[in-house]
Short mmCIF file of C-alpha atoms and ligand atoms in Angstrom, two decimals:
data_model
loop_
_atom_site.label_atom_id
_atom_site.label_comp_id
_atom_site.label_asym_id
_atom_site.label_seq_id
_atom_site.Cartn_x
_atom_site.Cartn_y
_atom_site.Cartn_z
CA UNK A 140 -24.45 -0.10 -27.86
CA UNK A 141 -27.24 0.29 -30.14
CA UNK A 142 -27.81 4.00 -31.54
CA UNK A 143 -30.61 5.90 -29.81
CA UNK A 144 -33.36 7.56 -31.90
CA UNK A 145 -31.79 10.85 -31.34
CA UNK A 146 -28.68 9.57 -32.81
CA UNK A 147 -30.52 8.08 -35.66
CA UNK A 148 -32.43 11.30 -36.37
CA UNK A 149 -29.17 13.34 -36.23
CA UNK A 150 -27.14 11.33 -38.35
CA UNK A 151 -29.97 9.93 -40.94
CA UNK A 152 -32.76 12.84 -41.10
CA UNK A 153 -31.06 14.55 -44.06
CA UNK A 154 -32.54 15.79 -47.33
CA UNK A 155 -33.21 12.85 -49.74
CA UNK A 156 -35.33 11.70 -52.73
CA UNK A 157 -38.56 9.43 -52.59
CA UNK A 158 -37.13 7.46 -55.45
CA UNK A 159 -40.43 7.03 -57.59
CA UNK A 160 -37.86 6.97 -60.29
CA UNK A 161 -34.18 6.62 -60.82
CA UNK A 162 -32.49 8.74 -61.47
CA UNK A 163 -34.97 11.35 -59.91
CA UNK A 164 -36.54 13.92 -62.07
CA UNK A 165 -34.05 16.30 -61.00
CA UNK A 166 -31.74 14.74 -63.59
CA UNK A 167 -33.88 15.29 -66.25
CA UNK A 168 -32.64 17.89 -68.95
CA UNK A 169 -33.91 19.75 -71.62
CA UNK A 170 -31.45 18.15 -73.91
CA UNK A 171 -33.97 15.42 -74.17
CA UNK A 172 -37.02 16.80 -76.34
CA UNK A 173 -40.15 15.56 -78.36
CA UNK A 174 -37.65 13.95 -81.09
CA UNK A 175 -36.23 11.93 -78.62
CA UNK A 176 -39.41 10.96 -77.05
CA UNK A 177 -40.94 9.99 -80.55
CA UNK A 178 -37.72 7.74 -81.13
CA UNK A 179 -38.37 6.08 -77.67
CA UNK A 180 -42.10 5.40 -78.50
CA UNK A 181 -41.14 3.96 -81.91
CA UNK A 182 -38.81 1.61 -80.18
CA UNK A 183 -41.57 0.73 -77.44
CA UNK A 184 -43.88 -0.07 -80.52
CA UNK A 185 -41.69 -2.48 -82.01
CA UNK A 186 -40.98 -4.45 -79.07
CA UNK A 187 -44.11 -6.50 -79.18
CA UNK A 188 -47.53 -6.17 -77.94
CA UNK A 189 -46.91 -5.93 -74.13
CA UNK A 190 -49.41 -3.96 -72.20
CA UNK A 191 -48.82 -0.34 -71.22
CA UNK A 192 -49.46 1.75 -68.25
CA UNK A 193 -51.02 5.10 -68.84
CA UNK A 194 -50.85 7.92 -66.28
CA UNK A 195 -53.29 10.80 -67.00
CA UNK A 196 -52.89 14.08 -65.08
CA UNK A 197 -56.01 16.17 -64.37
CA UNK A 198 -54.65 19.13 -62.18
CA UNK A 199 -57.62 21.24 -61.36
CA UNK A 200 -58.68 21.88 -57.55
CA UNK A 201 -61.25 24.28 -56.55
CA UNK A 202 -59.01 25.43 -53.53
CA UNK A 203 -55.45 24.65 -52.31
CA UNK A 204 -54.48 22.74 -49.32
CA UNK A 205 -51.52 24.41 -47.82
CA UNK A 206 -49.45 21.30 -47.45
CA UNK A 207 -49.95 20.28 -51.22
CA UNK A 208 -46.91 19.21 -53.06
CA UNK A 209 -48.67 18.19 -56.08
CA UNK A 210 -48.68 19.65 -59.66
CA UNK A 211 -52.20 21.38 -59.25
CA UNK A 212 -54.00 24.28 -61.03
CA UNK A 213 -56.21 26.12 -58.62
CA UNK A 214 -59.20 27.26 -60.48
CA UNK A 215 -62.45 27.87 -58.58
CA UNK A 216 -64.19 28.76 -61.87
CA UNK A 217 -64.25 26.13 -64.80
CA UNK A 218 -63.44 28.29 -67.79
CA UNK A 219 -59.82 26.23 -68.18
CA UNK A 220 -60.62 22.92 -67.49
CA UNK A 221 -62.94 22.53 -70.60
CA UNK A 222 -60.11 23.52 -73.17
CA UNK A 223 -57.65 21.50 -71.04
CA UNK A 224 -59.64 18.40 -71.72
CA UNK A 225 -59.75 19.12 -75.71
CA UNK A 226 -55.79 19.38 -75.39
CA UNK A 227 -55.54 15.82 -73.46
CA UNK A 228 -57.85 14.45 -76.16
CA UNK A 229 -55.45 15.63 -78.69
CA UNK A 230 -52.34 14.28 -76.92
CA UNK A 231 -54.24 10.92 -76.46
CA UNK A 232 -54.39 10.91 -80.28
CA UNK A 233 -50.70 11.69 -80.82
CA UNK A 234 -50.02 8.89 -78.57
CA UNK A 235 -52.08 6.34 -80.07
CA UNK A 236 -50.60 7.28 -83.55
CA UNK A 237 -47.28 6.94 -82.35
CA UNK A 238 -48.05 3.27 -80.93
CA UNK A 239 -49.96 1.45 -83.60
CA UNK A 240 -49.15 -1.90 -82.11
CA UNK A 241 -49.05 -1.29 -78.37
CA UNK A 242 -52.81 -0.82 -77.58
CA UNK A 243 -53.22 -2.78 -74.67
CA UNK A 244 -53.43 -1.32 -71.00
CA UNK A 245 -52.74 -3.26 -67.70
CA UNK A 246 -52.74 -0.14 -65.76
CA UNK A 247 -54.27 3.42 -66.03
CA UNK A 248 -54.20 5.94 -63.34
CA UNK A 249 -55.78 9.23 -63.11
CA UNK A 250 -54.21 11.67 -60.70
CA UNK A 251 -54.15 15.08 -59.90
CA UNK A 252 -55.14 17.50 -58.71
CA UNK A 253 -58.63 16.43 -58.13
CA UNK A 254 -60.10 14.34 -61.22
CA UNK A 255 -63.43 14.59 -59.98
CA UNK A 256 -63.24 18.29 -60.31
CA UNK A 257 -64.72 17.27 -63.83
CA UNK A 258 -68.54 16.48 -63.98
CA UNK A 259 -69.58 12.99 -64.88
CA UNK A 260 -70.11 13.82 -68.60
CA UNK A 261 -66.50 14.64 -68.96
CA UNK A 262 -65.26 11.86 -67.06
CA UNK A 263 -67.21 9.72 -69.43
CA UNK A 264 -65.87 11.51 -72.28
CA UNK A 265 -62.28 10.90 -71.43
CA UNK A 266 -62.74 7.14 -70.58
CA UNK A 267 -64.64 6.73 -73.80
CA UNK A 268 -61.71 8.39 -75.88
CA UNK A 269 -59.03 6.26 -74.06
CA UNK A 270 -61.46 3.04 -74.70
CA UNK A 271 -61.39 3.85 -78.33
CA UNK A 272 -57.84 3.80 -78.94
CA UNK A 273 -56.77 1.20 -76.32
CA UNK A 274 -58.07 -1.77 -74.68
CA UNK A 275 -57.77 -2.99 -71.16
CA UNK A 276 -56.35 -6.50 -70.12
CA UNK A 277 -58.86 -8.45 -68.14
CA UNK A 278 -57.23 -7.87 -64.89
CA UNK A 279 -56.22 -4.18 -65.75
CA UNK A 280 -55.88 -1.85 -62.59
CA UNK A 281 -57.72 1.23 -63.27
CA UNK A 282 -57.60 3.70 -60.61
CA UNK A 283 -58.58 7.23 -59.87
CA UNK A 284 -57.79 9.94 -56.96
CA UNK A 285 -60.69 11.49 -55.48
CA UNK A 286 -61.12 14.31 -52.80
CA UNK A 287 -64.11 13.14 -50.35
CA UNK A 288 -64.98 16.90 -50.28
CA UNK A 289 -65.99 17.37 -53.72
CA UNK A 290 -67.02 14.04 -55.18
CA UNK A 291 -70.37 13.18 -55.40
CA UNK A 292 -72.20 9.72 -55.21
CA UNK A 293 -73.22 10.05 -58.72
CA UNK A 294 -69.40 10.46 -59.89
CA UNK A 295 -68.53 7.35 -57.91
CA UNK A 296 -71.20 5.24 -59.27
CA UNK A 297 -70.29 6.55 -62.69
CA UNK A 298 -66.64 5.93 -62.36
CA UNK A 299 -67.42 2.17 -61.37
CA UNK A 300 -69.74 1.61 -64.20
CA UNK A 301 -66.94 2.72 -66.47
CA UNK A 302 -64.76 0.30 -65.01
CA UNK A 303 -62.62 2.04 -62.57
CA UNK A 304 -61.78 -0.52 -59.82
CA UNK A 305 -59.07 1.31 -57.46
CA UNK A 306 -59.90 4.39 -55.61
CA UNK A 307 -57.76 6.50 -53.53
CA UNK A 308 -59.00 9.32 -51.27
CA UNK A 309 -57.10 11.97 -49.46
CA UNK A 310 -57.64 12.38 -45.77
CA UNK A 311 -54.40 13.38 -44.29
CA UNK A 312 -55.55 13.94 -40.62
CA UNK A 313 -58.88 14.19 -39.12
CA UNK A 314 -57.88 16.45 -36.07
CA UNK A 315 -59.78 19.64 -36.27
CA UNK A 316 -56.58 21.78 -35.14
CA UNK A 317 -54.49 20.10 -37.70
CA UNK A 318 -57.38 20.60 -40.50
CA UNK A 319 -57.47 24.15 -39.64
CA UNK A 320 -53.73 24.65 -39.89
CA UNK A 321 -53.54 22.69 -43.52
CA UNK A 322 -56.76 24.62 -44.92
CA UNK A 323 -58.55 21.50 -45.56
CA UNK A 324 -61.61 20.67 -43.27
CA UNK A 325 -63.04 17.20 -44.16
CA UNK A 326 -65.14 15.36 -41.84
CA UNK A 327 -65.21 11.58 -40.93
CA UNK A 328 -68.85 11.60 -42.13
CA UNK A 329 -68.23 12.85 -45.55
CA UNK A 330 -65.17 10.28 -45.89
CA UNK A 331 -67.09 7.53 -44.41
CA UNK A 332 -70.13 8.20 -47.06
CA UNK A 333 -67.63 8.36 -49.99
CA UNK A 334 -66.06 4.85 -48.71
CA UNK A 335 -69.34 3.13 -48.35
CA UNK A 336 -70.69 4.42 -51.78
CA UNK A 337 -67.34 3.08 -53.55
CA UNK A 338 -67.64 -0.28 -51.90
CA UNK A 339 -71.37 -0.56 -52.77
CA UNK A 340 -70.44 0.45 -56.34
CA UNK A 341 -67.95 -2.24 -56.38
CA UNK A 342 -64.41 -0.79 -56.38
CA UNK A 343 -62.18 -3.47 -55.45
CA UNK A 344 -59.61 -1.59 -53.53
CA UNK A 345 -60.15 1.51 -51.56
CA UNK A 346 -57.11 3.53 -50.44
CA UNK A 347 -56.82 6.49 -48.02
CA UNK A 348 -54.15 8.65 -47.78
CA UNK A 349 -52.72 10.17 -44.71
CA UNK A 350 -49.59 12.53 -43.93
CA UNK A 351 -47.31 12.62 -40.85
CA UNK A 352 -45.53 15.41 -40.19
CA UNK A 353 -48.27 18.00 -40.59
CA UNK A 354 -48.54 21.28 -38.49
CA UNK A 355 -50.05 20.74 -35.16
CA UNK A 356 -49.98 17.07 -35.37
CA UNK A 357 -49.75 15.08 -31.95
CA UNK A 358 -49.38 11.83 -30.79
CA UNK A 359 -52.90 11.71 -29.26
CA UNK A 360 -54.54 13.49 -32.08
CA UNK A 361 -52.91 11.30 -34.74
CA UNK A 362 -53.85 8.08 -32.72
CA UNK A 363 -57.58 9.26 -32.60
CA UNK A 364 -57.20 9.61 -36.71
CA UNK A 365 -55.97 6.01 -36.92
CA UNK A 366 -58.71 4.65 -35.11
CA UNK A 367 -61.04 6.52 -37.41
CA UNK A 368 -59.46 5.44 -40.45
CA UNK A 369 -59.32 1.76 -38.93
CA UNK A 370 -63.22 2.08 -38.48
CA UNK A 371 -63.50 2.53 -42.26
CA UNK A 372 -61.49 -0.69 -42.91
CA UNK A 373 -59.98 0.75 -46.21
CA UNK A 374 -58.20 -1.93 -48.37
CA UNK A 375 -54.98 0.12 -48.35
CA UNK A 376 -53.54 2.94 -46.33
CA UNK A 377 -50.55 5.58 -47.27
CA UNK A 378 -48.97 7.27 -44.49
CA UNK A 379 -46.89 9.70 -46.56
CA UNK A 380 -44.10 11.85 -44.91
CA UNK A 381 -44.88 15.58 -45.06
CA UNK A 382 -42.57 16.67 -47.78
CA UNK A 383 -42.01 20.35 -46.72
CA UNK A 384 -40.55 22.06 -49.53
CA UNK A 385 -41.39 25.90 -49.14
CA UNK A 386 -38.68 27.15 -51.47
CA UNK A 387 -40.42 24.87 -54.21
CA UNK A 388 -44.01 25.41 -53.15
CA UNK A 389 -44.56 29.08 -51.97
CA UNK A 390 -47.86 28.34 -50.54
CA UNK A 391 -46.15 26.18 -47.78
CA UNK A 392 -44.64 29.42 -46.40
CA UNK A 393 -47.92 30.17 -44.99
CA UNK A 394 -47.47 27.20 -42.70
CA UNK A 395 -46.05 28.38 -39.18
CA UNK A 396 -42.63 26.34 -39.26
CA UNK A 397 -42.84 26.74 -35.39
CA UNK A 398 -45.97 24.61 -35.40
CA UNK A 399 -44.45 21.55 -37.28
CA UNK A 400 -43.73 18.30 -35.33
CA UNK A 401 -39.94 17.84 -34.59
CA UNK A 402 -38.43 15.13 -36.11
CA UNK A 403 -38.63 12.70 -33.15
CA UNK A 404 -42.37 13.32 -32.99
CA UNK A 405 -42.76 13.01 -36.88
CA UNK A 406 -41.04 9.48 -36.34
CA UNK A 407 -43.26 8.71 -33.53
CA UNK A 408 -46.24 9.38 -35.54
CA UNK A 409 -45.02 6.87 -38.12
CA UNK A 410 -44.38 4.39 -35.53
CA UNK A 411 -47.87 4.86 -34.07
CA UNK A 412 -49.68 4.16 -37.54
CA UNK A 413 -47.16 1.03 -37.83
CA UNK A 414 -48.70 -0.27 -34.54
CA UNK A 415 -52.26 0.50 -35.29
CA UNK A 416 -52.11 -0.94 -38.72
CA UNK A 417 -50.10 -4.12 -38.21
CA UNK A 418 -51.90 -4.48 -35.04
CA UNK A 419 -55.34 -4.47 -37.15
CA UNK A 420 -53.87 -7.05 -39.21
CA UNK A 421 -52.49 -5.01 -42.16
CA UNK A 422 -49.30 -5.69 -44.06
CA UNK A 423 -46.44 -3.11 -43.73
CA UNK A 424 -45.71 -2.33 -47.42
CA UNK A 425 -42.64 -0.51 -48.81
CA UNK A 426 -41.75 2.67 -47.28
CA UNK A 427 -45.23 4.06 -46.26
CA UNK A 428 -48.04 1.72 -47.26
CA UNK A 429 -50.37 -0.94 -45.20
CA UNK A 430 -52.76 -3.07 -47.16
CA UNK A 431 -54.99 -6.13 -45.94
CA UNK A 432 -53.60 -9.42 -46.67
CA UNK A 433 -56.10 -10.25 -49.46
CA UNK A 434 -55.52 -6.80 -51.05
CA UNK A 435 -53.58 -7.19 -54.54
CA UNK A 436 -50.64 -4.81 -53.03
CA UNK A 437 -50.14 -7.13 -50.04
CA UNK A 438 -50.02 -10.19 -52.20
CA UNK A 439 -47.56 -8.73 -54.72
CA UNK A 440 -45.34 -7.52 -51.72
CA UNK A 441 -45.55 -11.12 -50.50
CA UNK A 442 -44.34 -12.43 -54.01
CA UNK A 443 -41.82 -9.79 -54.35
CA UNK A 444 -43.44 -8.54 -57.33
CA UNK A 445 -44.36 -4.91 -56.07
CA UNK A 446 -43.08 -2.09 -58.05
CA UNK A 447 -42.99 1.84 -57.78
CA UNK A 448 -43.17 4.39 -60.33
CA UNK A 449 -44.42 8.06 -60.55
CA UNK A 450 -47.89 6.85 -59.15
CA UNK A 451 -46.08 5.29 -55.92
CA UNK A 452 -46.12 1.61 -55.12
CA UNK A 453 -48.01 -0.15 -57.85
CA UNK A 454 -49.13 -3.71 -58.67
CA UNK A 455 -49.54 -3.87 -62.26
CA UNK A 456 -46.97 -1.69 -63.37
CA UNK A 457 -46.07 -2.57 -67.06
CA UNK A 458 -42.48 -2.31 -68.73
CA UNK A 459 -43.46 1.11 -70.30
CA UNK A 460 -45.57 3.81 -68.67
CA UNK A 461 -46.78 6.67 -70.83
CA UNK A 462 -48.32 9.64 -69.46
CA UNK A 463 -50.70 12.48 -70.52
CA UNK A 464 -51.44 16.01 -69.17
CA UNK A 465 -49.28 18.79 -67.75
CA UNK A 466 -46.21 17.70 -65.61
CA UNK A 467 -46.94 13.96 -66.55
CA UNK A 468 -43.93 11.79 -66.50
CA UNK A 469 -43.49 8.75 -68.92
CA UNK A 470 -41.04 5.77 -68.53
CA UNK A 471 -40.54 4.55 -72.04
CA UNK A 472 -38.11 2.21 -73.87
CA UNK A 473 -35.18 3.16 -71.09
CA UNK A 474 -36.06 6.88 -71.01
CA UNK A 475 -37.87 9.00 -68.77
CA UNK A 476 -39.93 11.80 -70.13
CA UNK A 477 -41.76 14.87 -68.71
CA UNK A 478 -44.36 17.22 -70.01
CA UNK A 479 -44.33 20.68 -69.74
CA UNK A 480 -46.03 22.21 -66.43
CA UNK A 481 -47.58 25.42 -67.55
CA UNK A 482 -51.11 25.29 -69.00
CA UNK A 483 -50.08 27.59 -71.82
CA UNK A 484 -47.05 25.59 -73.03
CA UNK A 485 -49.25 22.69 -72.86
CA UNK A 486 -51.89 24.12 -75.18
CA UNK A 487 -49.36 25.73 -77.63
CA UNK A 488 -47.40 22.59 -78.05
CA UNK A 489 -50.47 20.55 -78.78
CA UNK A 490 -52.01 23.23 -81.05
CA UNK A 491 -48.99 22.71 -83.22
CA UNK A 492 -49.38 18.86 -83.20
CA UNK A 493 -46.20 18.33 -81.23
CA UNK A 494 -45.96 16.29 -77.86
CA UNK A 495 -45.67 18.64 -74.99
CA UNK A 496 -42.11 17.34 -73.97
CA UNK A 497 -40.43 19.75 -71.44
CA UNK A 498 -37.39 17.58 -70.55
CA UNK A 499 -36.33 13.83 -70.15
CA UNK A 500 -33.38 11.35 -69.63
CA UNK A 501 -32.16 8.43 -71.32
CA UNK A 502 -30.85 5.84 -68.90
CA UNK A 503 -27.21 4.24 -69.33
CA UNK A 504 -26.11 1.04 -68.44
CA UNK A 505 -25.06 2.10 -65.05
CA UNK A 506 -28.38 3.87 -64.33
CA UNK A 507 -30.25 0.76 -65.22
CA UNK A 508 -28.47 -1.62 -62.76
CA UNK A 509 -28.66 1.18 -60.01
CA UNK A 510 -32.50 1.55 -60.73
CA UNK A 511 -32.99 -2.33 -60.00
CA UNK A 512 -30.91 -2.11 -56.76
CA UNK A 513 -32.80 1.05 -55.54
CA UNK A 514 -36.31 -0.37 -56.70
CA UNK A 515 -35.61 -3.45 -54.94
CA UNK A 516 -34.57 -1.82 -51.48
CA UNK A 517 -37.67 0.55 -51.87
CA UNK A 518 -40.12 -2.06 -52.76
CA UNK A 519 -38.93 -5.32 -50.90
CA UNK A 520 -36.65 -3.58 -48.10
CA UNK A 521 -33.92 -6.30 -49.07
CA UNK A 522 -31.37 -6.72 -52.07
CA UNK A 523 -30.11 -10.38 -53.44
CA UNK A 524 -26.84 -9.72 -54.86
CA UNK A 525 -26.99 -12.73 -57.19
CA UNK A 526 -30.30 -11.51 -58.67
CA UNK A 527 -28.40 -8.33 -59.72
CA UNK A 528 -25.51 -10.30 -61.15
CA UNK A 529 -28.08 -12.60 -62.94
CA UNK A 530 -29.82 -9.61 -64.66
CA UNK A 531 -27.01 -7.29 -65.14
CA UNK A 532 -23.69 -9.30 -64.92
CA UNK A 533 -20.63 -8.17 -62.93
CA UNK A 534 -19.74 -9.05 -59.35
CA UNK A 535 -22.13 -6.96 -56.99
CA UNK A 536 -19.76 -7.03 -54.08
CA UNK A 537 -16.67 -5.97 -56.19
CA UNK A 538 -18.62 -3.21 -58.38
CA UNK A 539 -20.33 -1.82 -55.33
CA UNK A 540 -17.30 -2.17 -52.84
CA UNK A 541 -17.54 1.45 -52.18
CA UNK A 542 -21.30 1.54 -51.47
CA UNK A 543 -21.35 -1.44 -49.22
CA UNK A 544 -18.20 -0.03 -47.49
CA UNK A 545 -19.91 3.45 -46.73
CA UNK A 546 -22.93 1.54 -45.30
CA UNK A 547 -20.87 -0.41 -43.15
CA UNK A 548 -18.71 2.54 -41.78
CA UNK A 549 -19.26 3.92 -38.32
CA UNK A 550 -22.26 6.06 -38.25
CA UNK A 551 -23.50 4.14 -41.53
CA UNK A 552 -26.91 2.46 -41.75
CA UNK A 553 -25.29 -1.19 -40.97
CA UNK A 554 -23.36 0.05 -38.15
CA UNK A 555 -26.45 1.82 -36.78
CA UNK A 556 -28.32 -1.27 -37.06
CA UNK A 557 -30.68 -0.13 -39.84
CA UNK A 558 -29.38 -2.54 -42.19
CA UNK A 559 -28.03 -6.11 -41.97
CA UNK A 560 -26.11 -8.62 -44.08
CA UNK A 561 -28.23 -11.61 -45.07
CA UNK A 562 -26.77 -14.91 -46.47
CA UNK A 563 -27.53 -13.38 -50.09
CA UNK A 564 -27.28 -9.72 -49.69
CA UNK A 565 -28.57 -6.99 -47.46
CA UNK A 566 -31.91 -6.38 -45.66
CA UNK A 567 -33.22 -3.29 -43.49
CA UNK A 568 -34.00 -4.35 -40.03
CA UNK A 569 -37.42 -3.32 -38.44
CA UNK A 570 -35.94 -0.32 -37.09
CA UNK A 571 -34.70 0.62 -40.39
CA UNK A 572 -37.66 0.44 -42.39
CA UNK A 573 -38.39 4.33 -41.78
CA UNK A 574 -34.68 5.15 -42.76
CA UNK A 575 -35.24 3.30 -46.25
CA UNK A 576 -34.55 6.26 -48.43
CA UNK A 577 -31.00 6.67 -46.67
CA UNK A 578 -30.13 3.10 -47.66
CA UNK A 579 -31.33 3.84 -51.38
CA UNK A 580 -29.17 6.90 -51.38
CA UNK A 581 -26.20 4.87 -50.81
CA UNK A 582 -26.52 3.71 -54.32
CA UNK A 583 -27.49 6.82 -56.10
CA UNK A 584 -24.91 8.25 -58.53
CA UNK A 585 -26.52 11.36 -59.35
CA UNK A 586 -26.89 12.86 -55.72
CA UNK A 587 -23.60 14.26 -55.51
CA UNK A 588 -24.03 16.37 -58.28
CA UNK A 589 -27.64 17.20 -57.31
CA UNK A 590 -26.48 18.25 -53.78
CA UNK A 591 -23.59 20.26 -54.88
CA UNK A 592 -26.10 22.82 -56.45
CA UNK A 593 -26.71 26.19 -54.47
CA UNK A 594 -30.49 25.50 -53.81
CA UNK A 595 -32.16 22.79 -51.59
CA UNK A 596 -33.87 20.01 -53.79
CA UNK A 597 -35.55 17.44 -51.62
CA UNK A 598 -37.63 17.09 -48.74
CA UNK A 599 -36.02 15.32 -45.53
CA UNK A 600 -35.86 11.60 -45.07
CA UNK A 601 -37.64 11.69 -41.76
C1 LIG B 343 -53.08 14.48 -55.78
S1 LIG B 343 -53.42 14.15 -53.91
C2 LIG B 343 -54.87 13.54 -53.56
C3 LIG B 343 -56.30 13.68 -54.31
C4 LIG B 343 -57.11 15.00 -53.88
N1 LIG B 343 -56.78 16.08 -54.71
C5 LIG B 343 -57.38 14.95 -52.35
O1 LIG B 343 -56.59 15.88 -52.01
O2 LIG B 343 -58.14 14.34 -51.80
C6 LIG B 343 -52.47 12.87 -53.57
C7 LIG B 343 -51.97 12.82 -52.14
O3 LIG B 343 -50.65 13.31 -52.08
C8 LIG B 343 -50.55 13.27 -50.63
N2 LIG B 343 -49.58 14.82 -50.38
C9 LIG B 343 -49.90 15.71 -51.20
N3 LIG B 343 -48.96 16.84 -50.92
C10 LIG B 343 -48.11 16.11 -50.20
C11 LIG B 343 -46.94 16.46 -49.38
N4 LIG B 343 -46.28 17.82 -49.37
N5 LIG B 343 -46.12 15.67 -48.60
C12 LIG B 343 -46.71 14.30 -48.72
N6 LIG B 343 -47.66 14.09 -49.17
C13 LIG B 343 -48.44 14.88 -49.92
C14 LIG B 343 -51.67 13.78 -50.12
O4 LIG B 343 -51.83 12.44 -49.13
C15 LIG B 343 -52.61 13.50 -51.01
O5 LIG B 343 -53.92 12.92 -50.65
S1 LIG B 344 -54.20 17.83 -51.71
FE1 LIG B 344 -55.54 17.16 -53.18
S2 LIG B 344 -57.32 18.91 -53.18
FE2 LIG B 344 -55.58 19.43 -51.92
S3 LIG B 344 -54.60 20.95 -53.39
FE3 LIG B 344 -53.36 19.01 -53.32
S4 LIG B 344 -54.36 18.02 -55.12
FE4 LIG B 344 -55.86 19.58 -54.58
#
């Protein structure tokens, strides 16, 4: 007999990572420091002239949304954002000096926080500084995150003029009761104005973010939000699962846990999004994205070239990713590196001419195989065993017998109909797609050590 939804939730709604990296950031440690980062940059520079991905973290927001899990600096006054920009330019200089031969970018993303917290003149200055040191490939993906409540038409036009071609805007939910509960009031009109302006300015791909699992969400209210979003016809939509982590983000304690939807309702909201978007011609992509069939993300998903990194699902992801700004994460020559999170530490390191590295992680051979396996599951919802053997050697079914056995055991993902064996490996079933993190977790060698700690770490998978 097929497992019921309550059975599935009981067995599979557990804390788990979102796998924007493997190993996840929880495994990064302070034993990996600036000297290690410099050594990896040198290796990356020697490896040829393949293009890079560049992430720039602009952390400022005028006010905090109660659900926010990002690394932000709330600053209603602008006294700290000016010095931060100067420090960012210094870090950019250090980076360019460390990469004399790797100066092409196939992808650049400005995220936050709210990058459009900065006025046009600062955005132009920062973009110009990157452009003086790096060149963009012809088809480079140049993206920015914007908050419709604070982003002006002039900023949109200026960004398009600079060369930004992808824009991602936060919506979360249009229902007034939800907006009140999350401390983020944003009208449909201001969102429409932003989307129309971006389209007119020439942005090639416009993404809207929604979240399911927010306080006071209901099926009827979310269905209305989905209609309102569909009316804007974004090229892409992300429907993130609310990561409720009050032990990490103290401001989330201001959300009354009694107002959060049950796991069953949370799953129902995702199912509503699934029906609404696929019914309107969007392709379902990865764990939480939808894209129109002619958008690059849908094409990448179809051709199996979608990838996942700290920016989420991406199309033009390069082999090496470098990050600038507080908390930014890089992925360079087989190692992850993360910057310090505090503004004061960031300023101090750069004043001394040092990369502001806080921690990192060098992947070993086993990590590399598992990173590929987990990436395939998260991006393509399937795994071809022969492909793993071709890339890394070994015999998949022998080397991963324990993992496959656990998935097939009673109460495991395969036994519960979330995952099936195929001619060449394993694939998630349609009902298994919302539980993709559970399947990925079966291949995570670090999870045991992380969960053995006294403190909770990850949000729940449903
Ligand atoms: C840096 S923010 C977006 C940019 C801009 N500051 C805004 O709010 O419109 C990126 C996205 O992360 C998502 N997000 C933030 N906190 C989250 C959480 N705790 N759980 C799930 N998604 C979250 C939201 O959908 C948000 O739009
Ligand atoms: S959701 Fe966006 S605007 Fe709200 S606090 Fe987070 S980064 Fe800032």
